Short mmCIF file of C-alpha atoms and ligand atoms in Angstrom, two decimals:
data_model
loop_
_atom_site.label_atom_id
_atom_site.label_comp_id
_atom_site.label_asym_id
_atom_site.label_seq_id
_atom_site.Cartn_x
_atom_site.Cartn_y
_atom_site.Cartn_z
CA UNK A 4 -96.53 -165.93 16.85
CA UNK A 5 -98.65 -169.01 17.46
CA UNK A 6 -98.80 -172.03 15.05
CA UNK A 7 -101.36 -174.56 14.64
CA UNK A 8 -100.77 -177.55 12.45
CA UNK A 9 -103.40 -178.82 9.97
CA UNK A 10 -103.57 -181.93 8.79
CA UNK A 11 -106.33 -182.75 6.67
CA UNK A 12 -105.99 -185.84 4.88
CA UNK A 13 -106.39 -183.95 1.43
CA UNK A 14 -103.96 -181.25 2.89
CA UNK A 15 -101.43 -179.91 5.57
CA UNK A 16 -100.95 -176.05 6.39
CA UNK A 17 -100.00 -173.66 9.27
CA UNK A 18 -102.41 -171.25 10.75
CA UNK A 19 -100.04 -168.45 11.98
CA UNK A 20 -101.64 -165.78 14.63
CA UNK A 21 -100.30 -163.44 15.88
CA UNK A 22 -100.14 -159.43 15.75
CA UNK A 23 -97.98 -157.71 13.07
CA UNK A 24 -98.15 -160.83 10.64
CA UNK A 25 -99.33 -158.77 7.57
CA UNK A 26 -96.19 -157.50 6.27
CA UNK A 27 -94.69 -161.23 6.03
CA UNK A 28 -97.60 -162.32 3.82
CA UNK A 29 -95.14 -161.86 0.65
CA UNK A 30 -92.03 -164.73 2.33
CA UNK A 31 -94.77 -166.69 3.74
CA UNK A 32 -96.62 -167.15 0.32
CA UNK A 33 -92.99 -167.43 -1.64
CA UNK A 34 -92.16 -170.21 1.27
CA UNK A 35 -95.47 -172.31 1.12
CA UNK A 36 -96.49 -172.10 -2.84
CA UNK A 37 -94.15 -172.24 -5.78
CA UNK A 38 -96.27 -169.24 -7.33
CA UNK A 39 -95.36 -166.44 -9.51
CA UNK A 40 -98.55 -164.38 -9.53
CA UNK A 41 -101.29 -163.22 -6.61
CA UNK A 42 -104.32 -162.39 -7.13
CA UNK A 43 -105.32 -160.79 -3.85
CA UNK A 44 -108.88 -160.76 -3.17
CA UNK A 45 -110.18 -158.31 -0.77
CA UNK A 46 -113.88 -156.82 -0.15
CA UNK A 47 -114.28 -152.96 -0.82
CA UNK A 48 -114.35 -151.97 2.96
CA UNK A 49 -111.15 -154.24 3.51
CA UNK A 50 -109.25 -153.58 0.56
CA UNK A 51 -108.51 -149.98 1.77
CA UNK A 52 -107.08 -150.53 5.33
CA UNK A 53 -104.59 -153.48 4.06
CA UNK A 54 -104.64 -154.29 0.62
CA UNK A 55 -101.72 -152.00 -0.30
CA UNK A 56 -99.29 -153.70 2.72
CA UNK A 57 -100.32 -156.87 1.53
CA UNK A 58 -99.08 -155.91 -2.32
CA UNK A 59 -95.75 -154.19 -1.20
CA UNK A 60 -95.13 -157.23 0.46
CA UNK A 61 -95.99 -159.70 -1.95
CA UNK A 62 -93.99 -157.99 -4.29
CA UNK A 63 -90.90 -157.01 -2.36
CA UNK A 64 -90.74 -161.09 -2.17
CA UNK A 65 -90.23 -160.76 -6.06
CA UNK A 66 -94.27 -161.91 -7.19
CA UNK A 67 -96.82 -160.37 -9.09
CA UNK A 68 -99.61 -158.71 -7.45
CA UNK A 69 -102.91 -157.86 -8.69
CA UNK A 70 -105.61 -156.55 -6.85
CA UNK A 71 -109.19 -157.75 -7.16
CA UNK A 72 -111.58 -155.48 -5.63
CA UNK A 73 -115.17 -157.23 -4.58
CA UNK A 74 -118.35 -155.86 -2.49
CA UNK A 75 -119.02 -156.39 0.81
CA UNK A 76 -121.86 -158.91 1.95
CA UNK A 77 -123.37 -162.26 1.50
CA UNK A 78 -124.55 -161.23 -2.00
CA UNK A 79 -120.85 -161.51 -3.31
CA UNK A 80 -120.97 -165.51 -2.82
CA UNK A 81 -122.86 -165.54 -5.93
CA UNK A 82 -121.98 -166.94 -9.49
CA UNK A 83 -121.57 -163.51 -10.98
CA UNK A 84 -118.94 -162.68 -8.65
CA UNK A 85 -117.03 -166.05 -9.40
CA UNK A 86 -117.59 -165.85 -12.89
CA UNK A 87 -115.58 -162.71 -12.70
CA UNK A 88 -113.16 -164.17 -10.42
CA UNK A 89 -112.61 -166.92 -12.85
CA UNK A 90 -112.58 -164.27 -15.85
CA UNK A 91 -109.70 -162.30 -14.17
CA UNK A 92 -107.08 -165.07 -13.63
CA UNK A 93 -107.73 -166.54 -17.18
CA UNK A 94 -107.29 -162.57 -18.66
CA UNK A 95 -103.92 -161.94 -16.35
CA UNK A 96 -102.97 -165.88 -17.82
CA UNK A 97 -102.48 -167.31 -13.79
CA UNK A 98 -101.58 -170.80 -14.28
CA UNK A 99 -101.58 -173.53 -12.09
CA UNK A 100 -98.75 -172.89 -9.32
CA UNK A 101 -99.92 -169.06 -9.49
CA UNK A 102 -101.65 -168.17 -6.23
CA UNK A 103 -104.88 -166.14 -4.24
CA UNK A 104 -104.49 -164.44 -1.23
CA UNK A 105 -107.76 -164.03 0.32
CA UNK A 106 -107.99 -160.48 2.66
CA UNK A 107 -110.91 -160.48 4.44
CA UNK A 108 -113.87 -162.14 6.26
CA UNK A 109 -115.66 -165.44 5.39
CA UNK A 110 -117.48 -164.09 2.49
CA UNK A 111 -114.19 -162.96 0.65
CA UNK A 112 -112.59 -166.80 2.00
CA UNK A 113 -115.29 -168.40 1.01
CA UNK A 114 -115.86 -166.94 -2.95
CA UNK A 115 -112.29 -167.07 -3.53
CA UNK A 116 -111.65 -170.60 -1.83
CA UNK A 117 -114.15 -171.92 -4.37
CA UNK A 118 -112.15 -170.04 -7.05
CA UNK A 119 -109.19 -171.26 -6.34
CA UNK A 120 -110.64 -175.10 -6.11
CA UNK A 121 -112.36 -174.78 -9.68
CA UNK A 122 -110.12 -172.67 -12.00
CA UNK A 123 -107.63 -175.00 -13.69
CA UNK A 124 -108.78 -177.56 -11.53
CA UNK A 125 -107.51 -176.12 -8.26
CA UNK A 126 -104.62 -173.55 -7.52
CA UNK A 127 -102.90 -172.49 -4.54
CA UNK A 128 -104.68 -169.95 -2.07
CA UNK A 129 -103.99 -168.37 1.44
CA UNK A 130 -106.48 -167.58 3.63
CA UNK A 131 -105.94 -164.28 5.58
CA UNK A 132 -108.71 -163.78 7.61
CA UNK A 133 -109.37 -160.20 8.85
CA UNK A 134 -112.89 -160.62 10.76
CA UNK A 135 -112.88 -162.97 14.49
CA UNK A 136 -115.19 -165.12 12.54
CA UNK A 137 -113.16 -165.77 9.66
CA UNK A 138 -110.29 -166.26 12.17
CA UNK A 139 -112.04 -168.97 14.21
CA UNK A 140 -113.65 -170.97 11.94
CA UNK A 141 -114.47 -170.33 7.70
CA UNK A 142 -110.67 -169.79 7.23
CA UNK A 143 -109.77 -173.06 8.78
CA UNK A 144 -110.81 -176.79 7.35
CA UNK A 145 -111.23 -176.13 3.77
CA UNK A 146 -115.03 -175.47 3.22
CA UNK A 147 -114.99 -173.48 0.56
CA UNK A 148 -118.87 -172.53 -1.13
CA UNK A 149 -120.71 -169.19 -2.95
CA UNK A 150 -124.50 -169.30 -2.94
CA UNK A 151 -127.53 -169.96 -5.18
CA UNK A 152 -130.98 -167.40 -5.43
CA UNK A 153 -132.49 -171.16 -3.78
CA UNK A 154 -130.05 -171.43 -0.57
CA UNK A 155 -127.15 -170.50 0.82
CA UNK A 156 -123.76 -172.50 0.10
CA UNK A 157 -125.37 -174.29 -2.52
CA UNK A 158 -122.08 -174.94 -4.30
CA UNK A 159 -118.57 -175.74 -3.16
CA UNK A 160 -115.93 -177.51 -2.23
CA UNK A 161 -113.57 -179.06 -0.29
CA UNK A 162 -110.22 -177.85 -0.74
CA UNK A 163 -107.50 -176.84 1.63
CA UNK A 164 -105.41 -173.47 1.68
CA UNK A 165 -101.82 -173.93 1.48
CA UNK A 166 -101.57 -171.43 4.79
CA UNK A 167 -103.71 -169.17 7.12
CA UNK A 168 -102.06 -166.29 7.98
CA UNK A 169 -104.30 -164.65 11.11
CA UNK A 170 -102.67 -160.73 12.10
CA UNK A 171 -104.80 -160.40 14.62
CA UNK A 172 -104.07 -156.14 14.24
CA UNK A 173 -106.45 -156.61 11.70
CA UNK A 174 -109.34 -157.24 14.17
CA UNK A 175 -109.11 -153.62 15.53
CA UNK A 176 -110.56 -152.26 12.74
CA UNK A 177 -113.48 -154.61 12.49
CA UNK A 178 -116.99 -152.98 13.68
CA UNK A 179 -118.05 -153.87 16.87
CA UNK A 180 -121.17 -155.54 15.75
CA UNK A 181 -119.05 -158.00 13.11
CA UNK A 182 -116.75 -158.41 16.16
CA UNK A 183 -119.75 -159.85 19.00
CA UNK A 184 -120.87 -161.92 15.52
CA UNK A 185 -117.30 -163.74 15.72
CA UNK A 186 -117.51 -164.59 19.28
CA UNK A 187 -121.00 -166.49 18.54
CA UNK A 188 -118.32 -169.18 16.65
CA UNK A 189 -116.49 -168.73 19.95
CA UNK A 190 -118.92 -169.43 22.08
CA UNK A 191 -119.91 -172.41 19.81
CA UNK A 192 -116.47 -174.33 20.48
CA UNK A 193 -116.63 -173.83 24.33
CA UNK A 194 -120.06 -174.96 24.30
CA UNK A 195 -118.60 -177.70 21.89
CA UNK A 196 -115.95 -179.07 23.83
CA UNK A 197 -113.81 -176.68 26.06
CA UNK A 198 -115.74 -175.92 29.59
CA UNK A 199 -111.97 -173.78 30.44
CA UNK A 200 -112.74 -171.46 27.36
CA UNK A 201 -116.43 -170.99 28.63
CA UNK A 202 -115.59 -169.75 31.59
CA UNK A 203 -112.60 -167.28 30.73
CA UNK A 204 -115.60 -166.01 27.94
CA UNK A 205 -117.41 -165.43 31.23
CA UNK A 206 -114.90 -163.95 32.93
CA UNK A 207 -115.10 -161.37 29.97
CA UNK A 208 -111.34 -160.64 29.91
CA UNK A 209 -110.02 -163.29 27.17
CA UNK A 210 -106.80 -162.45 25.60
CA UNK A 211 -108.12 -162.41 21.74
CA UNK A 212 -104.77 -164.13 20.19
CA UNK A 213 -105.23 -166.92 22.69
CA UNK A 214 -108.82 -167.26 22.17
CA UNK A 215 -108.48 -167.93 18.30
CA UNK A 216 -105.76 -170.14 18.52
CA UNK A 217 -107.88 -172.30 21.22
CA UNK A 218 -110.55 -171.81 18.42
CA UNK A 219 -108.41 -173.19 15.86
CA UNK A 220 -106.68 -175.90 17.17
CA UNK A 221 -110.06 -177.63 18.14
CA UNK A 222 -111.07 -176.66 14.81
CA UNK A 223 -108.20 -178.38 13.50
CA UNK A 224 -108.51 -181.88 15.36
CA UNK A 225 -111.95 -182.36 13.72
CA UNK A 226 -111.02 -181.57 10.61
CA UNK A 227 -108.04 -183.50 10.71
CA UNK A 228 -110.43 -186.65 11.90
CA UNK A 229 -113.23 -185.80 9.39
CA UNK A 230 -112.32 -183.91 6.69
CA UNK A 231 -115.77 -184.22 4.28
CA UNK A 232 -118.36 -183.50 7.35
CA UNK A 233 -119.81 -186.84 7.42
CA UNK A 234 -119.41 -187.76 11.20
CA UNK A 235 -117.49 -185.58 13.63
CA UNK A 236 -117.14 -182.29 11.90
CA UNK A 237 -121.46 -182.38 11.84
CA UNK A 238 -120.59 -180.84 15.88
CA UNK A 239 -119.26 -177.54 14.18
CA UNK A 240 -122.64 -176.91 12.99
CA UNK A 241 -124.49 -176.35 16.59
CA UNK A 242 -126.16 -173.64 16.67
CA UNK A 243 -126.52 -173.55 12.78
CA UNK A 244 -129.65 -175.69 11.92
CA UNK A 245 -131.91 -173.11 13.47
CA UNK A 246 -129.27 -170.30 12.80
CA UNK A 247 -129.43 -170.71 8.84
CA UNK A 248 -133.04 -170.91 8.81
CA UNK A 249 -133.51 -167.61 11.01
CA UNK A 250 -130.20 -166.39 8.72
CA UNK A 251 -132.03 -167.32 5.85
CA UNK A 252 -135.50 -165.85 6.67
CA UNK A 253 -134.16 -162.23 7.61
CA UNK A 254 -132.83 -162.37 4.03
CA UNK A 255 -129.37 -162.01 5.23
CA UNK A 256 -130.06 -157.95 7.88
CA UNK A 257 -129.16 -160.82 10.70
CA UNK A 258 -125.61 -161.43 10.48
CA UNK A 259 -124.56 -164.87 10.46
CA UNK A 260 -123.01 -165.24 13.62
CA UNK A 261 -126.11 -163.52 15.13
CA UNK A 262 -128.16 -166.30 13.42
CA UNK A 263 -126.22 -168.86 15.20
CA UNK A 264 -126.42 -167.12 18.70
CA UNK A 265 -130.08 -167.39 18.19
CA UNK A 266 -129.73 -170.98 16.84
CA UNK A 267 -127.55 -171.84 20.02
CA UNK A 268 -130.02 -170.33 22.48
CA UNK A 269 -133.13 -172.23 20.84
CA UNK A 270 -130.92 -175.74 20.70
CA UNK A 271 -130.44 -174.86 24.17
CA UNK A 272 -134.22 -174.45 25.33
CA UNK A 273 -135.15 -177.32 23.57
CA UNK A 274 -132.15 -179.58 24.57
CA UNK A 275 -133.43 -178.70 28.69
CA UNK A 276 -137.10 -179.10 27.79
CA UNK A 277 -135.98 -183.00 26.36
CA UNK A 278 -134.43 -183.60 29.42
CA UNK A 279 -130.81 -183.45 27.53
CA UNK A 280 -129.59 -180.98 29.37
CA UNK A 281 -129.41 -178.79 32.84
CA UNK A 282 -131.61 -175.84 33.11
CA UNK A 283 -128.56 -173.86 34.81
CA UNK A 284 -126.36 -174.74 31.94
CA UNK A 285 -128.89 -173.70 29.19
CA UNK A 286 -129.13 -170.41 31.65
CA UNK A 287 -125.30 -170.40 31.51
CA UNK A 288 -124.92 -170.42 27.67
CA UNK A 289 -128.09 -167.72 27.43
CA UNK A 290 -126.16 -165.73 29.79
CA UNK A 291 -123.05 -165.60 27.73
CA UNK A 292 -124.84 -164.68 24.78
CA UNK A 293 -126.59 -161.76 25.89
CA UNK A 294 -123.35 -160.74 27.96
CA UNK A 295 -121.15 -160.55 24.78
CA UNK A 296 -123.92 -158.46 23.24
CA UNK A 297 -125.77 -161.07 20.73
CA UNK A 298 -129.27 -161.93 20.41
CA UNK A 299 -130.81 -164.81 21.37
CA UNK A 300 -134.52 -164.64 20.21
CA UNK A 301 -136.44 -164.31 16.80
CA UNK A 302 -139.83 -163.14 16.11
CA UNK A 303 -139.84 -166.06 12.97
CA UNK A 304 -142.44 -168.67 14.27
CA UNK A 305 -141.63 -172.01 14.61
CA UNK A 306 -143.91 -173.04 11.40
CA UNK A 307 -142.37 -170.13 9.36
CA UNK A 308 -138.87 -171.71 10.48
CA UNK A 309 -139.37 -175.32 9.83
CA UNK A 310 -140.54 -174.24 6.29
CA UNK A 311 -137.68 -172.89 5.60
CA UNK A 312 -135.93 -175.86 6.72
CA UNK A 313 -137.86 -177.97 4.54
CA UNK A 314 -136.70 -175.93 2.04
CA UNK A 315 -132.67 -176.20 1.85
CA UNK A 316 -131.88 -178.59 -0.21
CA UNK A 317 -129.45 -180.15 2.06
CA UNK A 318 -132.05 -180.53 4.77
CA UNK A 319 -134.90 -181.99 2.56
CA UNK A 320 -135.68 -186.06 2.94
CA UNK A 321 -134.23 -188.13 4.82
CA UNK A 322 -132.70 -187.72 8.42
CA UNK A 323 -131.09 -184.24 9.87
CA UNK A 324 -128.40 -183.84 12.18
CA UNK A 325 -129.33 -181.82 15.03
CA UNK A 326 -126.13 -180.68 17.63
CA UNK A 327 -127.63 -180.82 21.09
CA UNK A 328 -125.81 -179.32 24.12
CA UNK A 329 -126.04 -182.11 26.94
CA UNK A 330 -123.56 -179.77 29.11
CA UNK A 331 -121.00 -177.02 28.72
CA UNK A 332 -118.36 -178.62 26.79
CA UNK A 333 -119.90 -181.72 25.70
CA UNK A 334 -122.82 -181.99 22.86
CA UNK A 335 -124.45 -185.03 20.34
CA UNK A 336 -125.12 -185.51 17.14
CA UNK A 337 -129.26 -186.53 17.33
CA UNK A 338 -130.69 -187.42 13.81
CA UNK A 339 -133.86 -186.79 13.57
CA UNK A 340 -137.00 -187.01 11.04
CA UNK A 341 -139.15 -184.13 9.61
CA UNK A 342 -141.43 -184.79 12.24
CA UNK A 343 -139.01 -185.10 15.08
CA UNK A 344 -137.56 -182.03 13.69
CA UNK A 345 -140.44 -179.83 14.36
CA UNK A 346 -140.64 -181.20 17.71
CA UNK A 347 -137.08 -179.45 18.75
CA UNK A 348 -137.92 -176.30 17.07
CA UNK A 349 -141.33 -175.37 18.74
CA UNK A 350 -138.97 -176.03 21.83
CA UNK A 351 -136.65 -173.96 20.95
CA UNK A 352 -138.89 -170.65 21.87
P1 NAD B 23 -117.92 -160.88 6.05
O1 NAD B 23 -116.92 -161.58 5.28
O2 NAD B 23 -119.15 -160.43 5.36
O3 NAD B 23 -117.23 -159.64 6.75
C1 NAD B 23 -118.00 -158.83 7.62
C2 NAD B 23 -117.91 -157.34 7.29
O4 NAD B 23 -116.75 -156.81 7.92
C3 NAD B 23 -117.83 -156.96 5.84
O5 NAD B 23 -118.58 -155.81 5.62
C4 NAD B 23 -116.35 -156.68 5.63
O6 NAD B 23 -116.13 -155.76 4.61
C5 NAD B 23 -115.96 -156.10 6.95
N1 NAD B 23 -114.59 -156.33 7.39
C6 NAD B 23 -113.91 -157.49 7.33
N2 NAD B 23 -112.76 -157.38 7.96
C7 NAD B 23 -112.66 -156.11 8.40
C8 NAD B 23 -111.70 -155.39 9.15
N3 NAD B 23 -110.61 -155.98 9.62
N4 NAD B 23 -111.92 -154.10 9.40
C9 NAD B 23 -113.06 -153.50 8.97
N5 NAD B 23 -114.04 -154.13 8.29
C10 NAD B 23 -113.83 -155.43 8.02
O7 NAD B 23 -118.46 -161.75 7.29
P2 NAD B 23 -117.83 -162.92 8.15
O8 NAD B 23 -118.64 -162.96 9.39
O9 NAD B 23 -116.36 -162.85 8.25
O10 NAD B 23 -118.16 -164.22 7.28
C11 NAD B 23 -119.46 -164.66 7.05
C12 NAD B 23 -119.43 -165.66 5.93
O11 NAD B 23 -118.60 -166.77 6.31
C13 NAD B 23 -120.77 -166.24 5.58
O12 NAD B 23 -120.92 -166.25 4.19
C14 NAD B 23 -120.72 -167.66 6.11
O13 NAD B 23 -121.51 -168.53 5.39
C15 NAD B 23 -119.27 -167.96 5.95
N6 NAD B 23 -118.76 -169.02 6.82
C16 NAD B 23 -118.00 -169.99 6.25
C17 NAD B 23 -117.47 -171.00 7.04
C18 NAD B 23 -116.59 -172.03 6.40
O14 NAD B 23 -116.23 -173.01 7.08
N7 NAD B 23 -116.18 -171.87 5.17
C19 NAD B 23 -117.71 -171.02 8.42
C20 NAD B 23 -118.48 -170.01 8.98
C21 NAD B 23 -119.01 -169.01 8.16
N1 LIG B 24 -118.07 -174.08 9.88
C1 LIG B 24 -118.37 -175.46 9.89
C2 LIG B 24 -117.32 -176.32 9.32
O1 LIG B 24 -116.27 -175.86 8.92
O2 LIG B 24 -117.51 -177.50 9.22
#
């Protein structure tokens, strides 16, 4: 098993990968919380494949397990769901020490993360991710959010998980279009910072366990530097300025790591045509992209793009902070204006 320390200032956890880790979610909970009762989230497609070894186990370590079965997609981070979240831990009386165990993807980690941050002020939760995606980045570093009908993550929080427990067995089940989505992240962090991980990704032979734990320890040093995403941690959003506005526009049929591929290769083109970075290495990342199977282009123009930009709420006024590649493994955080900011996207194309 592989072990990567978090230490956020608000919180420190264990990430544990590694293959067979399902059955010891029951000691690992009982070891890291002082809970009683689990609520165990999982989406309807996940529930079925591990939500039963996931009970047994939590109750062979002597807790209370309760299932809570939710849809799958975006369109679960809403208020309903989490009003019904919130409605069945008051109804089954958790209190405070009582725990969540979120099974699944981001969308499952992300509703119940927020959950667990708001009811009774915060309780205990466990991330265990079951999607690459989830497993690289949303279960990691706290960000925790469900959406508004006006933008996506509209409300959340910051609030740690008291473990991540990554069975990477869990990824053989995952479609093989939700699976190229999770290497977009991937692809982010070598493009981010690690030119060695770029070029085993090229190599096309990465040993998956390895991958996410390279993932998760660079996800970790960030967060550990800047918890609340107000300097550092802006990095783990290339590829995502563009990406949530093309996300946003397909009204959600693009999946988000798709978004960001197309996000990356756009921050690319422009990033070359500004003279920020090689042409070879903006071939380099396009080249990866398309290898592993994502897509890299939009038929959204530019105008219909930055509109939606102009839109988010957390984009609106002020300066943005655009991650531009200057080479493989080493990118900048540009602010720019409204103006500037249609500059980079007509690039982008
Ligand atoms: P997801 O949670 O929607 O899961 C993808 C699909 O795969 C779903 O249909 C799910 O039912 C299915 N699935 C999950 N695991 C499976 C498995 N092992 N076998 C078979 N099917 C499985 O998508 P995702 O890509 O994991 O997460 C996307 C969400 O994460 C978005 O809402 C995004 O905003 C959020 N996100 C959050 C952060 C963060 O830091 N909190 C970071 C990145 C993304
Ligand atoms: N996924 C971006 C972040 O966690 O900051």
């Amino acid at each position: 098993m592989r072990c990567v320390p978090v230490n956020a200032p608000s919180g420190q956890y264990q990430v544990k990968i590694g293959a067979g880790l399902l059955p010891s979610v029951g000691r690992e909970v009982t070891a890291c919380t002082k809970a009683r009762r689990c609520a165990v989230v999982a989406g309807e497609n996940v529930f079925p494949l591990y939500g039963e070894t996931v009970l047994e186990s939590l109750r062979s370590a002597g807790l209370e397990a309760m299932p809570m079965v939710i849809p799958a997609g975006e369109q679960t981070k809403c208020l309903q769901r989490y009003g019904e979240l919130l409605t069945f831990l008051a109804e089954n009386r958790f209190t405070r020490s009582d725990c969540i165990v979120a099974l699944g993807g981001g969308v499952t980690g992300d509703l119940s993360g927020f959950t667990a941050a708001t009811y009774q002020r915060g309780i205990p939760y466990v991330q265990v991710p079951t999607t690459l995606l989830a497993a690289v980045d949303s279960s990691v570093g706290g960000k925790t959010a469900i959406d508004l009908p006006q933008g996506k993550n509209q409300v959340g929080a910051f609030y740690q998980p008291a473990l991540v427990l990554c069975d990477t067995d869990t990824l053989s089940t995952l479609p093989e279009r939700e699976l190229k989505a999770g290497y977009a992240e991937v692809i982010k962090y070598a493009v981010l910072g690690d030119p060695a991980l770029f070029k085993t990704l090229q190599r096309g032979n990465a040993d998956l366990p390895a991958v996410i734990e390279t993932c998760v320890r660079c996800k970790a040093d960030i967060v550990a530097e800047d918890e609340q995403d107000l300097g550092r941690r802006r990095l783990l959003n290339l590829g995502h300025t563009f990406g949530h506005a093309v996300e946003s526009r397909s009204a959600y049929s693009l999946l988000h790591g798709e978004a960001v591929a197309i996000g990356m290769a756009m921050i690319c083109r422009a990033a070359e045509k500004n003279g920020m970075l090689s042409a070879s290495d903006r071939d380099a990342v396009i080249s990866l992209l398309h290898a592993t199977g994502l897509p890299t282009e939009t038929d959204f123009s530019a105008v219909e793009l930055y509109d939606t930009l102009l839109l988010d709420k957390k984009y609106s006024g002020g300066k943005l902070h655009l991650i531009v590649p200057c080479a493989i493994g080493e990118c900048r955080i540009v602010p720019v204006s409204p103006d500037e900011l249609r500059g980079w996207l007509e690039k982008g194309f």
